[in-house]
Coordinates of C-alpha atoms and ligand atoms in Angstrom, one line a residue:
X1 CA 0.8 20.7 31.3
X2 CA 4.0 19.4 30.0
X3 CA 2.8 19.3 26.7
X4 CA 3.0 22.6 26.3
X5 CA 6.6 22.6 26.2
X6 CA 6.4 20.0 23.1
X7 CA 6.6 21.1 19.3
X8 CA 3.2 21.0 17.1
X9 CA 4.8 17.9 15.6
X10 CA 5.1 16.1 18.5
X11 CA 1.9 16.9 19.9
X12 CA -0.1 15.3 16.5
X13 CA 1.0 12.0 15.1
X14 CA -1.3 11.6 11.8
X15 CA -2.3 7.9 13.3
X16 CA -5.9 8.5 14.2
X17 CA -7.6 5.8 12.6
X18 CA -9.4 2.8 13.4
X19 CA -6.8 1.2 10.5
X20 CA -4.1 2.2 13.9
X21 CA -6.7 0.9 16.2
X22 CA -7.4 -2.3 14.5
X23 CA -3.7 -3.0 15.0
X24 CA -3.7 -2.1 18.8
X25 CA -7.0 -4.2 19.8
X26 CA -4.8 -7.5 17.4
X27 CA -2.3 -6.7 20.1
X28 CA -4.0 -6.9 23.1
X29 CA -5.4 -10.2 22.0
X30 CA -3.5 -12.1 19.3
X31 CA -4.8 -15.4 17.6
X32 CA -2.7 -18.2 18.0
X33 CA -3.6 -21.9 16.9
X34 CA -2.2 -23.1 20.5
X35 CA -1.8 -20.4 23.4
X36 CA -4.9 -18.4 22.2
X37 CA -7.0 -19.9 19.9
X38 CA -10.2 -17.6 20.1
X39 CA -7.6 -14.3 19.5
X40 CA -8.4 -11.9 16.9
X41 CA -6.9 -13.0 13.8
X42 CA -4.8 -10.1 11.8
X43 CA -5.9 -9.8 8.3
X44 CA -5.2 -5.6 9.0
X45 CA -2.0 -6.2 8.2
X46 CA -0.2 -6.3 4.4
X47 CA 2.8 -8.7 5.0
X48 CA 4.1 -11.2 3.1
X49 CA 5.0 -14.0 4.8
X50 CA 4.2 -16.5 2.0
X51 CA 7.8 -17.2 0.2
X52 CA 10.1 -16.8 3.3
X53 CA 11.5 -20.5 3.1
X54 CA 12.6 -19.5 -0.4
X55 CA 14.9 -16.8 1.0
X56 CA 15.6 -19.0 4.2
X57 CA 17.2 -22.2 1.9
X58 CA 19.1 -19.4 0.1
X59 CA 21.0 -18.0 3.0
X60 CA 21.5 -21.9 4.3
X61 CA 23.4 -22.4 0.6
X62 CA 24.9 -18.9 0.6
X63 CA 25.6 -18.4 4.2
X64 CA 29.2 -15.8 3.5
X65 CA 26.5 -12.8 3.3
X66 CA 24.6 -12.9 6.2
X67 CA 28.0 -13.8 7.6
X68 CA 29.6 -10.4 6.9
X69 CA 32.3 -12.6 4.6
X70 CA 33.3 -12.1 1.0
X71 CA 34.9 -15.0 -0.1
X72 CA 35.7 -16.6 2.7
X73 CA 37.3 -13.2 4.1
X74 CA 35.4 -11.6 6.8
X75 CA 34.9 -7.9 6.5
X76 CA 33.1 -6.7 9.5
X77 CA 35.3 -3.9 9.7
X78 CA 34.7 -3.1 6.0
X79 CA 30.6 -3.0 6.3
X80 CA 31.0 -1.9 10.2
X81 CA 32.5 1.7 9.1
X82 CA 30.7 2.0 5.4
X83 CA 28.2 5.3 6.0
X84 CA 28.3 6.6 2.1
X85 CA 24.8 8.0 1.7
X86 CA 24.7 7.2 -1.7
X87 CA 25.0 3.4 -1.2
X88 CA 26.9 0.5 -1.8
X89 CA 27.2 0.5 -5.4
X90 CA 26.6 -3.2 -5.9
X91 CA 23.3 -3.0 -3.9
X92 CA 22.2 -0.5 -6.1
X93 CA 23.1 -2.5 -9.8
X94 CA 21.4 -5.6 -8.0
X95 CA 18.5 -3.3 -7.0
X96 CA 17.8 -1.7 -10.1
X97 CA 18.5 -4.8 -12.0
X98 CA 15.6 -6.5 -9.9
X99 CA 13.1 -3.4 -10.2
X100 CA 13.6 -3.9 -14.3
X101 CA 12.9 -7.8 -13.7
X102 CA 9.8 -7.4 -11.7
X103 CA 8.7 -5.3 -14.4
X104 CA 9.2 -7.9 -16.8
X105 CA 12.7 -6.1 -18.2
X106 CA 10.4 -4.1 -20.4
X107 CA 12.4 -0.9 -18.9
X108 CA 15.8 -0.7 -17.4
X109 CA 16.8 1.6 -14.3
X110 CA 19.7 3.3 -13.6
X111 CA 21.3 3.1 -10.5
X112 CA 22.3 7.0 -10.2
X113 CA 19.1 8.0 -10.5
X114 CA 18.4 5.9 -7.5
X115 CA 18.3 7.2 -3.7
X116 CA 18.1 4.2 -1.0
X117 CA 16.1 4.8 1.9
X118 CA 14.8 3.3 5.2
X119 CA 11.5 1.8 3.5
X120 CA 8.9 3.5 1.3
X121 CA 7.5 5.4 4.0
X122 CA 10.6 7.3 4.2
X123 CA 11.0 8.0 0.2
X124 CA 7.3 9.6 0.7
X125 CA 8.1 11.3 3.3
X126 CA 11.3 12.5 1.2
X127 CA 9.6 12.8 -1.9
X128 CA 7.0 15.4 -0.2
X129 CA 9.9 17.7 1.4
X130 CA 11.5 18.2 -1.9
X131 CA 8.1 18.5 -4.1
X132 CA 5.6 21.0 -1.8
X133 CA 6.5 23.6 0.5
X134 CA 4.1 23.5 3.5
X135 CA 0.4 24.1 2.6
X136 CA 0.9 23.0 -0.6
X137 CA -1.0 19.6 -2.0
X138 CA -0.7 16.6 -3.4
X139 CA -4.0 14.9 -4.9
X140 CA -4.8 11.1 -4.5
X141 CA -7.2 8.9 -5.1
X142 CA -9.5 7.6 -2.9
X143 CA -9.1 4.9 -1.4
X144 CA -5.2 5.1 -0.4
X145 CA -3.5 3.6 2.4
X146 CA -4.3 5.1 5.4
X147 CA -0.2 5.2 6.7
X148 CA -0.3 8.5 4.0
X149 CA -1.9 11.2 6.5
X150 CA 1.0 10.5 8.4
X151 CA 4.1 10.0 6.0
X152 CA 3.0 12.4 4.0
X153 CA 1.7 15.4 5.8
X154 CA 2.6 15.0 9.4
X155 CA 6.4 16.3 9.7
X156 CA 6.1 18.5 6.1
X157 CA 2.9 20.3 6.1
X158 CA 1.6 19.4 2.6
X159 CA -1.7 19.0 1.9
X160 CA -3.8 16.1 1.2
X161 CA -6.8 16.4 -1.5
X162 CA -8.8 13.4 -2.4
X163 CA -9.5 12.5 -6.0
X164 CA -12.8 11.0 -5.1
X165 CA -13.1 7.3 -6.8
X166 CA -16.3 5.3 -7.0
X167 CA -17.1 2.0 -7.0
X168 CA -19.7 2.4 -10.3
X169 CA -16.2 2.2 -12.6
X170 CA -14.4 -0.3 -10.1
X171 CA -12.6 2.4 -8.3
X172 CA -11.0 3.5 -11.3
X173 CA -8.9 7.1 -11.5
X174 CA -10.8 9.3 -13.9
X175 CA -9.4 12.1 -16.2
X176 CA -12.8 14.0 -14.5
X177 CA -12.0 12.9 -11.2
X178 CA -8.3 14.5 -11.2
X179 CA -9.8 17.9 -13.2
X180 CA -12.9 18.1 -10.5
X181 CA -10.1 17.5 -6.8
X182 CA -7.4 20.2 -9.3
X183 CA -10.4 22.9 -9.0
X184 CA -11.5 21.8 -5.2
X185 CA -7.7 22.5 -3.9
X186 CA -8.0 25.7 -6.1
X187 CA -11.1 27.0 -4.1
X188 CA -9.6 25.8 -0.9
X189 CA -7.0 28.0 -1.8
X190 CA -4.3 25.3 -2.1
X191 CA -1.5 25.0 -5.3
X192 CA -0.8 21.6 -6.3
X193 CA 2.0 20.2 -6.7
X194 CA 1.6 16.5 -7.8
X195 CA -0.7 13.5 -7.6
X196 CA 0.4 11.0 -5.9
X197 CA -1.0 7.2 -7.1
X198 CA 0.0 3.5 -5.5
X199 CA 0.0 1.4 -9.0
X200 CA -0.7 -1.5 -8.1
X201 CA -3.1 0.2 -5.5
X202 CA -3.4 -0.4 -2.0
X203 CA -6.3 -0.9 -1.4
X204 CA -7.8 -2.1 -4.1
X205 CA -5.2 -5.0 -5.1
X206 CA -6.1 -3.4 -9.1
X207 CA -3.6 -2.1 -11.2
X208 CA -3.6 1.1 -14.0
X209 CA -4.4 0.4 -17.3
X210 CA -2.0 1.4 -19.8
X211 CA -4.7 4.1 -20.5
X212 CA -5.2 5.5 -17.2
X213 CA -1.5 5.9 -16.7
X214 CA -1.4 7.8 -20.3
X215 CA -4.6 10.0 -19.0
X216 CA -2.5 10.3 -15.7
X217 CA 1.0 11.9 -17.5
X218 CA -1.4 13.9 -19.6
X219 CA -2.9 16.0 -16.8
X220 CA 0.5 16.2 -14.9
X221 CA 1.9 17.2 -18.0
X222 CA -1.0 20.0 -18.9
X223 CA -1.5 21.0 -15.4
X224 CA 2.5 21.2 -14.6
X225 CA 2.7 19.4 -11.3
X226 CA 4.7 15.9 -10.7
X227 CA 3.6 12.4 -10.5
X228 CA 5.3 10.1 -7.6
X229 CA 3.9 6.5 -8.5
X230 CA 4.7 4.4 -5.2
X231 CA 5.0 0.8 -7.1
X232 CA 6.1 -0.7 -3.7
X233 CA 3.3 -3.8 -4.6
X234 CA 5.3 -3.9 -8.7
X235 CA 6.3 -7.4 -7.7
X236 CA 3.2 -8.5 -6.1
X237 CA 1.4 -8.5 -9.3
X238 CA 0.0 -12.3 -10.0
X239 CA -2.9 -11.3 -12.7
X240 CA -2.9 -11.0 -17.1
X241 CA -2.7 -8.5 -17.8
X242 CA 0.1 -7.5 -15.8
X243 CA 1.3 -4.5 -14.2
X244 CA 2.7 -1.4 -16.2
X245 CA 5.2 0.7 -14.6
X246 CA 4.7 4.3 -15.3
X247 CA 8.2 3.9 -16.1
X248 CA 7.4 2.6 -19.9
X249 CA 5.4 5.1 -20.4
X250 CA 7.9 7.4 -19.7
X251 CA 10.0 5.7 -22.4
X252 CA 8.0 5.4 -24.7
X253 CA 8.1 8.6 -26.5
X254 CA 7.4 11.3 -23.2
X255 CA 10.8 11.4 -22.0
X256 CA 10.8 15.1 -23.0
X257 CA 7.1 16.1 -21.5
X258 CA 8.2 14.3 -18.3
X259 CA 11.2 15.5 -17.7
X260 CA 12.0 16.2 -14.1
X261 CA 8.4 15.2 -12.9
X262 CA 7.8 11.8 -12.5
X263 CA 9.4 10.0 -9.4
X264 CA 9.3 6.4 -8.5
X265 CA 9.0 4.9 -5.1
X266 CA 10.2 1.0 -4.6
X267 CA 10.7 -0.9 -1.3
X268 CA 11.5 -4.7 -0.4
X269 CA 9.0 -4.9 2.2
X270 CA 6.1 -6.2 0.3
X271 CA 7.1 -8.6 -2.8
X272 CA 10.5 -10.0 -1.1
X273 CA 8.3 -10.0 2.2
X274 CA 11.4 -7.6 4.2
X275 CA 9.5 -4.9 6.0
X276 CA 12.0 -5.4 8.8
X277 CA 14.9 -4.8 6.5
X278 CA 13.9 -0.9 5.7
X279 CA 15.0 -1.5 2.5
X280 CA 13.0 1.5 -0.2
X281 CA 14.0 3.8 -2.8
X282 CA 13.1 7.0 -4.8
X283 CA 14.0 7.0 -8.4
X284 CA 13.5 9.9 -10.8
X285 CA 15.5 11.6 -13.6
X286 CA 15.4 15.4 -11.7
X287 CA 18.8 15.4 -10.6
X288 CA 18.1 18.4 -7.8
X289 CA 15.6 15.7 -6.6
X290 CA 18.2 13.4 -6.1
X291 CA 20.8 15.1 -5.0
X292 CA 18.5 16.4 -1.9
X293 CA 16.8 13.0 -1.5
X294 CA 20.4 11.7 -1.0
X295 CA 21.0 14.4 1.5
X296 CA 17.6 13.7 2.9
X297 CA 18.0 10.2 3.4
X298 CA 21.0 10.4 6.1
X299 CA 18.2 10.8 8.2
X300 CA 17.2 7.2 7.1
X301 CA 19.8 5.0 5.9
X302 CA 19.4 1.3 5.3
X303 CA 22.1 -0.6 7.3
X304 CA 25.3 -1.5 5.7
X305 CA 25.1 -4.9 6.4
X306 CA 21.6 -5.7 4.9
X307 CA 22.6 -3.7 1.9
X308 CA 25.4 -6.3 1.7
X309 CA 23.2 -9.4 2.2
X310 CA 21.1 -8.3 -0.1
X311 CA 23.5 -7.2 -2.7
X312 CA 24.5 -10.9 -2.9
X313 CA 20.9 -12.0 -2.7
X314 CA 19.8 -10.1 -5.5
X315 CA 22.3 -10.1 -7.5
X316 CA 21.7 -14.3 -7.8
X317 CA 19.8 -14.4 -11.4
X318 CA 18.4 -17.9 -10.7
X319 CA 17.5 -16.8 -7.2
X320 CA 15.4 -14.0 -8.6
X321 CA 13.7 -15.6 -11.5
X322 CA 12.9 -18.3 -9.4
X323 CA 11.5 -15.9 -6.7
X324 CA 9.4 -13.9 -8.7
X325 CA 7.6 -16.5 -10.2
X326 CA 6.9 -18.7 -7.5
X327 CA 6.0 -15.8 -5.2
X328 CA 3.4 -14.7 -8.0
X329 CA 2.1 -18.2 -8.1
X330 CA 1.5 -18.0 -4.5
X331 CA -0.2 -15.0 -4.2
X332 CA -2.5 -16.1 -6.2
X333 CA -3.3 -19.1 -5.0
X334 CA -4.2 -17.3 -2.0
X335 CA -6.0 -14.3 -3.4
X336 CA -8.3 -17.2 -5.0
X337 CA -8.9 -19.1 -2.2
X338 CA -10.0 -15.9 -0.1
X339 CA -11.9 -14.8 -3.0
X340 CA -13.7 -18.4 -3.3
X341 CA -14.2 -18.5 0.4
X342 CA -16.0 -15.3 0.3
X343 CA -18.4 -15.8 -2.3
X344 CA -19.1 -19.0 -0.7
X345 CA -20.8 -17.0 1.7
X346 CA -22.6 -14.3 -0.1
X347 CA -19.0 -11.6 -0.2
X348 CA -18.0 -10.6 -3.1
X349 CA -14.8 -9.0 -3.9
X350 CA -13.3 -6.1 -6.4
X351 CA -11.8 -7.7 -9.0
X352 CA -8.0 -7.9 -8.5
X353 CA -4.5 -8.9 -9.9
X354 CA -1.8 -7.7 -7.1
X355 CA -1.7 -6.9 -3.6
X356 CA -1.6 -9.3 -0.6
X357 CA -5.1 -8.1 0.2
X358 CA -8.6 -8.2 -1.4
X359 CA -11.0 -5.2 -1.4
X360 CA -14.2 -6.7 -0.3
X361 CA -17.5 -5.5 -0.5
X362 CA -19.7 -5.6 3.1
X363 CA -22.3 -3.0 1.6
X364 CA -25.3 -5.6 2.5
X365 CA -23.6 -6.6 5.5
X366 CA -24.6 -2.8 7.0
X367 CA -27.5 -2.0 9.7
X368 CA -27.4 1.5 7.9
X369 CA -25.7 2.4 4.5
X370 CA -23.8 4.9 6.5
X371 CA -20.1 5.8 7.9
X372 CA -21.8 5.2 11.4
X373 CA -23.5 2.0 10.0
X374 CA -19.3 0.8 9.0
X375 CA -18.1 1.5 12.4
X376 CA -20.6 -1.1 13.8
X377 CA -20.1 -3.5 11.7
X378 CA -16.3 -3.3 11.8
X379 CA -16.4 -3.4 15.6
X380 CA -18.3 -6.5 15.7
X381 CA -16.2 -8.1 13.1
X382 CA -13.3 -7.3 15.6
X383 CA -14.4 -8.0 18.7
X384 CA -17.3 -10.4 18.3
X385 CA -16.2 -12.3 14.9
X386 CA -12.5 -11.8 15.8
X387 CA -10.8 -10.4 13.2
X388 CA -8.8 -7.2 12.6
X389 CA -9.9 -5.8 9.2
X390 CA -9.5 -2.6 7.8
X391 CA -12.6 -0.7 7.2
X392 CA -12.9 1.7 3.9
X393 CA -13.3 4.9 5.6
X394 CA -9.8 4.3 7.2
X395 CA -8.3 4.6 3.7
X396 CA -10.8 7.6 2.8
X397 CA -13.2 5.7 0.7
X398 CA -16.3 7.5 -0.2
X399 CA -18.7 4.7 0.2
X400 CA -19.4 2.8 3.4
X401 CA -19.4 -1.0 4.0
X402 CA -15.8 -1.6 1.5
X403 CA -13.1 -3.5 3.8
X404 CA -9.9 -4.5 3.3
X405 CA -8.9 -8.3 4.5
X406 CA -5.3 -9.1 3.7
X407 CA -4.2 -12.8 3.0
X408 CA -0.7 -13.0 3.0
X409 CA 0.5 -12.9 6.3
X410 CA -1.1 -15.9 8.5
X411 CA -1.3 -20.1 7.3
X412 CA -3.9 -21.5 5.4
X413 CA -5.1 -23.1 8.1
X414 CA -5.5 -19.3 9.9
X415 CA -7.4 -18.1 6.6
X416 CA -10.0 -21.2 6.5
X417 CA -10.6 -20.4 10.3
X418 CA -11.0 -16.7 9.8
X419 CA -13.2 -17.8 6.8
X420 CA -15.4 -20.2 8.8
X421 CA -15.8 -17.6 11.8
X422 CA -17.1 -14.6 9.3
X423 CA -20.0 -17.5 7.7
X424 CA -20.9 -18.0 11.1
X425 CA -21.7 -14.5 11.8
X426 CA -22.9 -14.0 8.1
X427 CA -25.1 -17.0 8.9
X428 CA -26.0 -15.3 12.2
X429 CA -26.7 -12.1 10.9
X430 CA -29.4 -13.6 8.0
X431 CA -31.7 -14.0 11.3
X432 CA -31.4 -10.9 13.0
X433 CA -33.1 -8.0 11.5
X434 CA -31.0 -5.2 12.0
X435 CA -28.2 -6.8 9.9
X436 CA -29.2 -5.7 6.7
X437 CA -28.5 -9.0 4.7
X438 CA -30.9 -10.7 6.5
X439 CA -34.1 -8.4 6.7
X440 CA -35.5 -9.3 3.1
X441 CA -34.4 -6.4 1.3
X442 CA -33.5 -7.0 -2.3
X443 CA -29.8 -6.1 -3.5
X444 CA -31.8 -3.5 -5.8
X445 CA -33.6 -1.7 -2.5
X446 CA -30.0 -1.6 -0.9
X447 CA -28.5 0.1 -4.1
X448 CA -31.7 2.8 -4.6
X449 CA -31.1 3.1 -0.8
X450 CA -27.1 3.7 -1.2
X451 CA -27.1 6.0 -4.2
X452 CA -30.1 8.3 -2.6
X453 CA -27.4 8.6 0.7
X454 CA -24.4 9.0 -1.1
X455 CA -25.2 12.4 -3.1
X456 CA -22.5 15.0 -3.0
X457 CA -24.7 16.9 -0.2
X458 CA -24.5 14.1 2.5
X459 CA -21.5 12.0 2.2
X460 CA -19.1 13.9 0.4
X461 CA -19.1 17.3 2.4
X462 CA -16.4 16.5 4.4
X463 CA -13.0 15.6 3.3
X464 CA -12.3 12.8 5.7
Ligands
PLP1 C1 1.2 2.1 -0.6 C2 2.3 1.9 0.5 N1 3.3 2.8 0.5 C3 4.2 2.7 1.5 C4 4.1 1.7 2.5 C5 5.2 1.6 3.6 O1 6.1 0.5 3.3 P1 7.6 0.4 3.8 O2 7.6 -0.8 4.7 O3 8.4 0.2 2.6 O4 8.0 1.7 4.5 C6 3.1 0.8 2.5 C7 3.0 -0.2 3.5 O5 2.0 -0.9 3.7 C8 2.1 0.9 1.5 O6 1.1 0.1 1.4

């Protein structure tokens, strides 16, 4: 076989998962209002596609960027030669200027502590090969995005350990939950070298509490390890009260504990909606960090040329201000109506202030309170109901029946339909017996049922 003669690497691709496969059945068979109207609809998908005419009349009134032109002169040649791996220095001070706005300028950023890379995937990726040899571990909690068991242990070898989250506290990241995964790498023989936490979380859409993330510096600071905080949703946040960057609690009187440890990962992709830019970045104050990230990141650079449009772009105060308000305004609006249209037919949501996704709650929706029991229901909700959601298990959540449905990337119009196809199978599923919403159970016999199935012995043994 040919394979043989590949590397291990090449053989394995950290993509198994029906969060992958969702994608791939949307593909075969993509909703569209006019060529295929009874296509699967992608709410699988986290893109924001909800503020692109903001960007769009910007470039019509400021079309010298996009035009490779500074004032009026064209410099092609300039932009067509520039490979500096430490960046265009004005698309850095217009980057870390806009990181310190979407974080409500309660902390400032400095742009030689920054490393540009190709997206947040690659300033994971990066992050890992200068924090953990292979074999060594990162903790996070559950759920996380499912892209993680491939940016982060595929090509480097690191270890994964779940810090198991439940939904009795909302998800939340406990100060017993990080000590209980710590000792579980320990008798799996592992050393940890960091947690790793997506604040606001994907998932979940929630964002830390001021308190978690002072728990969360505590036990990297007592236990020795790192902290990489990907804040790639930081400007998606539309919710009081607001997002805190670990950032200010760095400043605020731990610059000496945290010295070295706590890295920051940004990208464009989700709040300016740019995933096809590969625009991302690792921040951190360890300079030996940074000065291999840099190094590191020739292997994924972002353009010239879009580091030049969007020098311009955000370097346009009024641009900016206007943008992160108006984008925050629209999330919400959307998050609400989703949430609304939910409840409207018996789905309830977690709680949630960020994201361009809700994490929604399917637990009564199950033939059996099991990861089998999710599977079924996720298939028929992708090829019966028609839409391509992400099921909990894909992002390691301990509890079957949680999905996520993202609401950013399709028209209202596409949301009300996706929303009127799921009532009819809801609607359908209250007269069959085997779907358990329908089958005159109580919410309370569900819950007895769920907590009896979800002790350690059954559910948790394996560390999916
Ligand atoms: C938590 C998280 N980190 C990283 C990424 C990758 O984003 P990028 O497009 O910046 O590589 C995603 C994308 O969904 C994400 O949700």
């Amino acid at each position: 076989m040919i394979q043989k003669l590949l590397s291990r690497t090449c053989n394995t691709h950290g993509q198994d998962s029906s969060y992958f496969l969702g994608w791939q059945e949307y593909e075969k068979n993509p909703y569209d209002p006019i060529a295929n109207p009874t296509g699967i609809i992608q709410m699988g998908l986290a893109e924001n596609q909800l503020c692109f005419d903001l960007i769009e009349s910007w470039l019509e009134k400021n079309p010298g960027p996009a035009g490779f032109k500074e004032d009026g002169a064209l410099i092609f040649r300039e932009l067509a030669l520039f490979q500096d791996y430490h960046g265009l220095p004005a698309f850095k001070n217009a980057l870390v200027k806009y990181m310190g706005e979407v974080r409500g300028n309660r902390v400032r950023f400095d742009p030689n502590n920054l490393v540009l890379t190709a997206g947040s995937t690659c300033a994971n990726e990066i992050l890992m090969f200068c924090l953990a040899d292979p074999g060594e571990a990162f903790l996070l909690p559950t759920p996380y995005y499912p892209g993680f068991d491939r940016d982060l242990k595929w090509r480097t070898g690191a270890e994964i350990v779940p810090v198991h989250c439940s939904s009795s506290n909302g998800f939340r990241i406990t100060a017993a939950a990080l000590e209980e995964a710590y000792h579980r790498a320990h008798k799996r023989g592992l050393a940890v070298k960091g947690v790793l936490v997506t604040n606001p979380s994907n998932p979940l859409g929630t964002a830390m509490t001021r308190r978690e993330l002072d728990e969360l510096v505590d036990f990297v600071v007592a236990k020795d390890i790192h902290l990489v905080s990907d804040e790639i949703y930081a400007g998606t946040n539309f919710a009081e009260p607001g997002f805190v960057s670990v950032a200010e609690v760095v400043a605020d009187g731990r610059a000496e504990a945290c010295r070295g440890r706590i890295h920051i990962v940004c990208s464009l992709s989700k709040d300016l909606g740019l995933p096809g830019f590969r625009v991302g970045g690792i921040y951190s104050d360890n300079e030996a960090v940074v000065s291999a990230a840099t190094k590191m990141s020739s292997f994924g650079l972002v353009s010239s040329q879009t580091q030049y449009l969007l020098a311009a772009l955000l370097s346009d105060e009024a641009f900016t201000a206007e943008y992160v308000a108006e984008n925050r305004r629209r999330l919400r609006e959307r998050h609400d109506a989703l949430v609304r249209g939910l409840r409207g037919i018996g789905i309830e949501c977690l709680e949630s202030g960020a994201g361009l996704f809700c994490w929604v709650d399917m637990r009564h929706l199950l033939s059996a309170v099991t990861f089998e029991g999710e599977m079924e229901l996720w298939k028929k909700i992708v090829y019966k109901v028609g839409l391509n959601i992400s099921p909990g298990s894909s992002c390691h959540c301990d509890e079957p029946g949680w999905f996520r449905l993202c609401f950013a990337n399709m028209s209202e119009d596409t949301l009300s339909l996706a929303l009127s196809r799921l009532q009819t199978f809801v609607g359908s599923c209250r007269n069959r017996p085997h779907c358990s919403g329908g089958d005159g159970r109580t919410r309370r016999q569900f819950l007895a049922r769920w907590v009896l199935r979800s002790s350690p012995a059954s559910d948790r043994k394996s560390e999916r």
